[in-house]
Amino acid sequence: MAGRLKIDILTLFPEMFELFNLSIIGRAKKNGIIEINTHNIRDYTIDKHKKTDDYPYGGGAGMVMTPQPLVDSIRDIKKRNKGKVIFLGPRGKTFDQETAKELSTREEIIIVCGHYEGIDERVYKYIDEEYSLGDFVLTGGEMACIPMVDSICRMIPGVLSKSESYEEESFYSGLLEYPQYTRPEEFENEKVPEVLLSGHHENIRKWRRKQALKITKVRRKDLFDKLTMTKEDKKLLKDDQL
């Protein structure tokens, strides 16, 4: 059965993605909700030593991925996947929850994992979109690809058991998540807030919303400042009863 989303990943280290056969994503693959395929870029090189990198023209530290195996691998996968080609690199737009939502609505995606000091500039004309996880350096595109694919897949209906599993999580609504508690009711002299034990669903909803607002304001002011506050939000922040 074909998945609702097909992802083809071009990488030098396909074994790194075996973790997608486990847990929630693995179950979704077995159920035919998503399809994740990995392809070794090294299989496409015409170099007799299977090299996929070389020294940069003009000098400098490190190695650069050569264009031939990258371009040939993209061309080959495009025969079976008509989705946009996504490259994970430092020039890209910062990947966030909104991006994950949008990508999860597509039918097909091709992801190219870079390595070494980057890719030959002539490969970029085969790239449709580029994303970065942030302003820090990783050892390879695989390290960025894994959390990106996970965040995309979990947004697809049927991957998680209930829609609430992601709709109330941090970042989904633009806020950090409210505090969570479970048994025991009291631990090291600290009790679960009474409102969560009340069974009053509306009061619980308001309490959770207020806590999410407060936590986001303190810990992620950048997110809070982007939030469009409702009348209820403003009232909740002023209400000392919750």
mmCIF file of N, CA and C in Angstrom, residues 91-187:
data_model
loop_
_atom_site.group_PDB
_atom_site.id
_atom_site.type_symbol
_atom_site.label_atom_id
_atom_site.label_comp_id
_atom_site.label_asym_id
_atom_site.label_seq_id
_atom_site.Cartn_x
_atom_site.Cartn_y
_atom_site.Cartn_z
ATOM 1 N N ARG A 91 22.609 27.804 4.049
ATOM 2 C CA ARG A 91 21.994 28.943 3.366
ATOM 3 C C ARG A 91 20.463 28.927 3.473
ATOM 4 N N GLY A 92 19.951 27.815 3.921
ATOM 5 C CA GLY A 92 18.503 27.624 3.879
ATOM 6 C C GLY A 92 17.723 28.373 4.922
ATOM 7 N N LYS A 93 16.421 28.440 4.702
ATOM 8 C CA LYS A 93 15.481 28.988 5.665
ATOM 9 C C LYS A 93 15.477 28.100 6.907
ATOM 10 N N THR A 94 15.375 28.706 8.075
ATOM 11 C CA THR A 94 15.367 27.931 9.307
ATOM 12 C C THR A 94 14.120 27.051 9.372
ATOM 13 N N PHE A 95 14.327 25.777 9.574
ATOM 14 C CA PHE A 95 13.237 24.819 9.650
ATOM 15 C C PHE A 95 12.479 25.011 10.958
ATOM 16 N N ASP A 96 11.144 25.085 10.874
ATOM 17 C CA ASP A 96 10.334 25.268 12.073
ATOM 18 C C ASP A 96 9.043 24.466 11.959
ATOM 19 N N GLN A 97 8.165 24.623 12.949
ATOM 20 C CA GLN A 97 6.940 23.834 12.984
ATOM 21 C C GLN A 97 6.028 24.136 11.796
ATOM 22 N N GLU A 98 5.959 25.382 11.386
ATOM 23 C CA GLU A 98 5.134 25.741 10.232
ATOM 24 C C GLU A 98 5.640 25.049 8.968
ATOM 25 N N THR A 99 6.954 24.969 8.840
ATOM 26 C CA THR A 99 7.534 24.272 7.690
ATOM 27 C C THR A 99 7.193 22.786 7.742
ATOM 28 N N ALA A 100 7.277 22.201 8.934
ATOM 29 C CA ALA A 100 6.934 20.782 9.094
ATOM 30 C C ALA A 100 5.486 20.530 8.685
ATOM 31 N N LYS A 101 4.585 21.420 9.104
ATOM 32 C CA LYS A 101 3.166 21.282 8.736
ATOM 33 C C LYS A 101 2.993 21.296 7.224
ATOM 34 N N GLU A 102 3.647 22.263 6.574
ATOM 35 C CA GLU A 102 3.486 22.416 5.130
ATOM 36 C C GLU A 102 4.040 21.205 4.388
ATOM 37 N N LEU A 103 5.224 20.757 4.779
ATOM 38 C CA LEU A 103 5.835 19.621 4.095
ATOM 39 C C LEU A 103 5.039 18.335 4.319
ATOM 40 N N SER A 104 4.371 18.231 5.456
ATOM 41 C CA SER A 104 3.595 17.025 5.748
ATOM 42 C C SER A 104 2.367 16.890 4.849
ATOM 43 N N THR A 105 1.977 17.966 4.174
ATOM 44 C CA THR A 105 0.806 17.915 3.288
ATOM 45 C C THR A 105 1.173 17.481 1.866
ATOM 46 N N ARG A 106 2.451 17.348 1.589
ATOM 47 C CA ARG A 106 2.884 16.960 0.251
ATOM 48 C C ARG A 106 2.774 15.444 0.064
ATOM 49 N N GLU A 107 2.869 15.021 -1.168
ATOM 50 C CA GLU A 107 2.801 13.594 -1.474
ATOM 51 C C GLU A 107 4.183 12.975 -1.634
ATOM 52 N N GLU A 108 5.139 13.770 -2.114
ATOM 53 C CA GLU A 108 6.482 13.253 -2.362
ATOM 54 C C GLU A 108 7.529 14.317 -2.041
ATOM 55 N N ILE A 109 8.654 13.872 -1.498
ATOM 56 C CA ILE A 109 9.764 14.757 -1.152
ATOM 57 C C ILE A 109 11.070 14.014 -1.421
ATOM 58 N N ILE A 110 12.060 14.732 -1.916
ATOM 59 C CA ILE A 110 13.411 14.201 -2.048
ATOM 60 C C ILE A 110 14.325 15.056 -1.173
ATOM 61 N N ILE A 111 15.093 14.423 -0.302
ATOM 62 C CA ILE A 111 15.990 15.154 0.592
ATOM 63 C C ILE A 111 17.432 14.758 0.309
ATOM 64 N N VAL A 112 18.287 15.756 0.121
ATOM 65 C CA VAL A 112 19.706 15.528 -0.139
ATOM 66 C C VAL A 112 20.502 15.920 1.107
ATOM 67 N N CYS A 113 21.265 14.973 1.631
ATOM 68 C CA CYS A 113 22.101 15.233 2.810
ATOM 69 C C CYS A 113 23.523 15.574 2.357
ATOM 70 N N GLY A 114 23.952 16.776 2.661
ATOM 71 C CA GLY A 114 25.312 17.182 2.334
ATOM 72 C C GLY A 114 26.304 16.622 3.336
ATOM 73 N N HIS A 115 27.591 16.807 3.034
ATOM 74 C CA HIS A 115 28.630 16.338 3.947
ATOM 75 C C HIS A 115 29.904 17.123 3.664
ATOM 76 N N TYR A 116 30.904 16.903 4.488
ATOM 77 C CA TYR A 116 32.193 17.586 4.363
ATOM 78 C C TYR A 116 31.992 19.103 4.464
ATOM 79 N N GLU A 117 32.654 19.859 3.577
ATOM 80 C CA GLU A 117 32.545 21.321 3.640
ATOM 81 C C GLU A 117 31.381 21.855 2.801
ATOM 82 N N GLY A 118 30.599 20.951 2.220
ATOM 83 C CA GLY A 118 29.464 21.387 1.422
ATOM 84 C C GLY A 118 29.442 20.698 0.069
ATOM 85 N N ILE A 119 28.600 21.224 -0.818
ATOM 86 C CA ILE A 119 28.473 20.631 -2.147
ATOM 87 C C ILE A 119 29.002 21.604 -3.203
ATOM 88 N N ASP A 120 29.396 21.052 -4.321
ATOM 89 C CA ASP A 120 29.836 21.873 -5.453
ATOM 90 C C ASP A 120 28.697 22.823 -5.843
ATOM 91 N N GLU A 121 29.039 24.071 -6.065
ATOM 92 C CA GLU A 121 28.030 25.104 -6.339
ATOM 93 C C GLU A 121 27.150 24.763 -7.537
ATOM 94 N N ARG A 122 27.660 23.993 -8.469
ATOM 95 C CA ARG A 122 26.914 23.671 -9.686
ATOM 96 C C ARG A 122 25.766 22.688 -9.453
ATOM 97 N N VAL A 123 25.711 22.130 -8.257
ATOM 98 C CA VAL A 123 24.611 21.217 -7.919
ATOM 99 C C VAL A 123 23.353 21.981 -7.545
ATOM 100 N N TYR A 124 23.522 23.240 -7.121
ATOM 101 C CA TYR A 124 22.384 24.000 -6.597
ATOM 102 C C TYR A 124 21.252 24.192 -7.602
ATOM 103 N N LYS A 125 21.548 24.151 -8.886
ATOM 104 C CA LYS A 125 20.474 24.329 -9.861
ATOM 105 C C LYS A 125 19.526 23.133 -9.891
ATOM 106 N N TYR A 126 19.915 22.044 -9.225
ATOM 107 C CA TYR A 126 19.040 20.874 -9.117
ATOM 108 C C TYR A 126 18.288 20.846 -7.778
ATOM 109 N N ILE A 127 18.539 21.863 -6.962
ATOM 110 C CA ILE A 127 17.907 21.962 -5.643
ATOM 111 C C ILE A 127 16.725 22.929 -5.716
ATOM 112 N N ASP A 128 15.587 22.530 -5.193
ATOM 113 C CA ASP A 128 14.396 23.393 -5.201
ATOM 114 C C ASP A 128 14.255 24.206 -3.917
ATOM 115 N N GLU A 129 14.597 23.609 -2.795
ATOM 116 C CA GLU A 129 14.436 24.270 -1.501
ATOM 117 C C GLU A 129 15.607 23.902 -0.604
ATOM 118 N N GLU A 130 15.956 24.810 0.304
ATOM 119 C CA GLU A 130 17.038 24.528 1.241
ATOM 120 C C GLU A 130 16.598 24.925 2.644
ATOM 121 N N TYR A 131 16.900 24.066 3.623
ATOM 122 C CA TYR A 131 16.539 24.334 5.014
ATOM 123 C C TYR A 131 17.731 24.093 5.924
ATOM 124 N N SER A 132 17.737 24.841 7.014
ATOM 125 C CA SER A 132 18.761 24.705 8.040
ATOM 126 C C SER A 132 18.080 24.545 9.390
ATOM 127 N N LEU A 133 18.682 23.771 10.289
ATOM 128 C CA LEU A 133 18.119 23.638 11.638
ATOM 129 C C LEU A 133 18.474 24.819 12.521
ATOM 130 N N GLY A 134 19.466 25.591 12.132
ATOM 131 C CA GLY A 134 19.858 26.741 12.950
ATOM 132 C C GLY A 134 21.305 27.112 12.708
ATOM 133 N N ASP A 135 21.759 28.118 13.426
ATOM 134 C CA ASP A 135 23.105 28.644 13.232
ATOM 135 C C ASP A 135 24.129 27.889 14.075
ATOM 136 N N PHE A 136 24.295 26.630 13.749
ATOM 137 C CA PHE A 136 25.326 25.816 14.387
ATOM 138 C C PHE A 136 25.773 24.760 13.392
ATOM 139 N N VAL A 137 26.922 24.150 13.638
ATOM 140 C CA VAL A 137 27.526 23.234 12.676
ATOM 141 C C VAL A 137 27.331 21.782 13.111
ATOM 142 N N LEU A 138 26.917 20.947 12.153
ATOM 143 C CA LEU A 138 26.763 19.512 12.381
ATOM 144 C C LEU A 138 27.786 18.757 11.538
ATOM 145 N N THR A 139 27.988 17.484 11.843
ATOM 146 C CA THR A 139 28.966 16.695 11.103
ATOM 147 C C THR A 139 28.469 16.264 9.732
ATOM 148 N N GLY A 140 27.176 16.399 9.479
ATOM 149 C CA GLY A 140 26.641 16.032 8.174
ATOM 150 C C GLY A 140 25.153 16.291 8.096
ATOM 151 N N GLY A 141 24.639 16.306 6.886
ATOM 152 C CA GLY A 141 23.225 16.569 6.678
ATOM 153 C C GLY A 141 22.314 15.519 7.281
ATOM 154 N N GLU A 142 22.850 14.310 7.498
ATOM 155 C CA GLU A 142 22.046 13.251 8.102
ATOM 156 C C GLU A 142 21.558 13.657 9.487
ATOM 157 N N MET A 143 22.418 14.344 10.238
ATOM 158 C CA MET A 143 22.080 14.766 11.599
ATOM 159 C C MET A 143 20.925 15.759 11.603
ATOM 160 N N ALA A 144 20.803 16.532 10.547
ATOM 161 C CA ALA A 144 19.701 17.478 10.424
ATOM 162 C C ALA A 144 18.464 16.810 9.841
ATOM 163 N N CYS A 145 18.693 15.854 8.971
ATOM 164 C CA CYS A 145 17.593 15.187 8.275
ATOM 165 C C CYS A 145 16.722 14.365 9.221
ATOM 166 N N ILE A 146 17.335 13.695 10.178
ATOM 167 C CA ILE A 146 16.583 12.811 11.070
ATOM 168 C C ILE A 146 15.501 13.557 11.853
ATOM 169 N N PRO A 147 15.814 14.628 12.595
ATOM 170 C CA PRO A 147 14.738 15.337 13.305
ATOM 171 C C PRO A 147 13.745 16.010 12.368
ATOM 172 N N MET A 148 14.220 16.449 11.203
ATOM 173 C CA MET A 148 13.340 17.097 10.245
ATOM 174 C C MET A 148 12.289 16.118 9.721
ATOM 175 N N VAL A 149 12.725 14.933 9.311
ATOM 176 C CA VAL A 149 11.792 13.919 8.797
ATOM 177 C C VAL A 149 10.834 13.471 9.898
ATOM 178 N N ASP A 150 11.344 13.308 11.111
ATOM 179 C CA ASP A 150 10.493 12.894 12.228
ATOM 180 C C ASP A 150 9.394 13.928 12.475
ATOM 181 N N SER A 151 9.753 15.199 12.477
ATOM 182 C CA SER A 151 8.767 16.249 12.752
ATOM 183 C C SER A 151 7.728 16.365 11.646
ATOM 184 N N ILE A 152 8.133 16.082 10.398
ATOM 185 C CA ILE A 152 7.199 16.099 9.274
ATOM 186 C C ILE A 152 6.227 14.931 9.372
ATOM 187 N N CYS A 153 6.769 13.738 9.589
ATOM 188 C CA CYS A 153 5.946 12.523 9.567
ATOM 189 C C CYS A 153 4.911 12.506 10.682
ATOM 190 N N ARG A 154 5.263 13.013 11.856
ATOM 191 C CA ARG A 154 4.333 12.929 12.979
ATOM 192 C C ARG A 154 3.144 13.864 12.810
ATOM 193 N N MET A 155 3.205 14.763 11.815
ATOM 194 C CA MET A 155 2.082 15.655 11.540
ATOM 195 C C MET A 155 1.049 15.006 10.622
ATOM 196 N N ILE A 156 1.389 13.880 10.025
ATOM 197 C CA ILE A 156 0.493 13.223 9.075
ATOM 198 C C ILE A 156 -0.589 12.457 9.822
ATOM 199 N N PRO A 157 -1.850 12.649 9.465
ATOM 200 C CA PRO A 157 -2.944 11.941 10.135
ATOM 201 C C PRO A 157 -2.729 10.430 10.147
ATOM 202 N N GLY A 158 -2.893 9.846 11.327
ATOM 203 C CA GLY A 158 -2.741 8.407 11.467
ATOM 204 C C GLY A 158 -1.403 7.969 12.006
ATOM 205 N N VAL A 159 -0.393 8.859 11.941
ATOM 206 C CA VAL A 159 0.928 8.505 12.459
ATOM 207 C C VAL A 159 0.891 8.457 13.987
ATOM 208 N N LEU A 160 0.302 9.484 14.591
ATOM 209 C CA LEU A 160 0.084 9.487 16.031
ATOM 210 C C LEU A 160 -1.320 8.969 16.310
ATOM 211 N N SER A 161 -1.537 8.486 17.505
ATOM 212 C CA SER A 161 -2.819 7.849 17.823
ATOM 213 C C SER A 161 -3.966 8.841 17.895
ATOM 214 N N LYS A 162 -3.718 10.062 18.360
ATOM 215 C CA LYS A 162 -4.766 11.074 18.463
ATOM 216 C C LYS A 162 -4.229 12.409 17.977
ATOM 217 N N SER A 163 -5.123 13.225 17.389
ATOM 218 C CA SER A 163 -4.685 14.536 16.913
ATOM 219 C C SER A 163 -4.188 15.403 18.062
ATOM 220 N N GLU A 164 -4.745 15.197 19.266
ATOM 221 C CA GLU A 164 -4.321 16.010 20.404
ATOM 222 C C GLU A 164 -2.861 15.763 20.743
ATOM 223 N N SER A 165 -2.335 14.632 20.313
ATOM 224 C CA SER A 165 -0.961 14.293 20.636
ATOM 225 C C SER A 165 0.018 15.312 20.077
ATOM 226 N N TYR A 166 -0.340 15.971 18.984
ATOM 227 C CA TYR A 166 0.552 17.016 18.486
ATOM 228 C C TYR A 166 -0.062 18.410 18.555
ATOM 229 N N GLU A 167 -1.386 18.519 18.563
ATOM 230 C CA GLU A 167 -2.010 19.834 18.527
ATOM 231 C C GLU A 167 -1.774 20.640 19.798
ATOM 232 N N GLU A 168 -1.494 19.957 20.912
ATOM 233 C CA GLU A 168 -1.263 20.669 22.158
ATOM 234 C C GLU A 168 0.201 20.680 22.554
ATOM 235 N N GLU A 169 1.077 20.232 21.680
ATOM 236 C CA GLU A 169 2.487 20.202 22.003
ATOM 237 C C GLU A 169 3.132 21.560 21.808
ATOM 238 N N SER A 170 4.338 21.696 22.367
ATOM 239 C CA SER A 170 5.091 22.928 22.187
ATOM 240 C C SER A 170 5.265 23.241 20.709
ATOM 241 N N PHE A 171 5.116 24.528 20.373
ATOM 242 C CA PHE A 171 5.321 25.088 19.039
ATOM 243 C C PHE A 171 4.153 24.877 18.092
ATOM 244 N N TYR A 172 3.300 23.860 18.300
ATOM 245 C CA TYR A 172 2.213 23.637 17.352
ATOM 246 C C TYR A 172 1.303 24.855 17.279
ATOM 247 N N SER A 173 0.977 25.440 18.440
ATOM 248 C CA SER A 173 0.095 26.602 18.478
ATOM 249 C C SER A 173 0.877 27.900 18.632
ATOM 250 N N GLY A 174 2.197 27.825 18.524
ATOM 251 C CA GLY A 174 3.022 29.017 18.702
ATOM 252 C C GLY A 174 3.432 29.250 20.134
ATOM 253 N N LEU A 175 3.047 28.338 21.032
ATOM 254 C CA LEU A 175 3.382 28.451 22.448
ATOM 255 C C LEU A 175 4.159 27.233 22.906
ATOM 256 N N LEU A 176 4.915 27.410 23.990
ATOM 257 C CA LEU A 176 5.486 26.249 24.659
ATOM 258 C C LEU A 176 4.362 25.520 25.379
ATOM 259 N N GLU A 177 4.568 24.247 25.619
ATOM 260 C CA GLU A 177 3.507 23.440 26.213
ATOM 261 C C GLU A 177 3.342 23.741 27.703
ATOM 262 N N TYR A 178 2.116 23.561 28.185
ATOM 263 C CA TYR A 178 1.807 23.730 29.602
ATOM 264 C C TYR A 178 2.448 22.607 30.416
ATOM 265 N N PRO A 179 2.588 22.758 31.745
ATOM 266 C CA PRO A 179 3.174 21.707 32.590
ATOM 267 C C PRO A 179 2.325 20.441 32.592
ATOM 268 N N GLN A 180 2.996 19.308 32.650
ATOM 269 C CA GLN A 180 2.325 18.012 32.680
ATOM 270 C C GLN A 180 2.609 17.306 34.006
ATOM 271 N N TYR A 181 1.614 16.570 34.503
ATOM 272 C CA TYR A 181 1.764 15.808 35.749
ATOM 273 C C TYR A 181 1.167 14.414 35.570
ATOM 274 N N THR A 182 1.691 13.457 36.327
ATOM 275 C CA THR A 182 1.113 12.116 36.358
ATOM 276 C C THR A 182 1.259 11.564 37.777
ATOM 277 N N ARG A 183 0.891 10.332 37.998
ATOM 278 C CA ARG A 183 0.987 9.729 39.323
ATOM 279 C C ARG A 183 2.441 9.642 39.782
ATOM 280 N N PRO A 184 2.723 9.800 41.072
ATOM 281 C CA PRO A 184 1.758 9.935 42.176
ATOM 282 C C PRO A 184 1.238 11.359 42.322
ATOM 283 N N GLU A 185 0.132 11.503 43.035
ATOM 284 C CA GLU A 185 -0.480 12.819 43.239
ATOM 285 C C GLU A 185 0.428 13.744 44.038
ATOM 286 N N GLU A 186 1.255 13.165 44.907
ATOM 287 C CA GLU A 186 2.219 13.955 45.684
ATOM 288 C C GLU A 186 3.581 13.291 45.597
ATOM 289 N N PHE A 187 4.615 14.088 45.300
ATOM 290 C CA PHE A 187 5.974 13.572 45.183
ATOM 291 C C PHE A 187 6.929 14.554 45.824
#
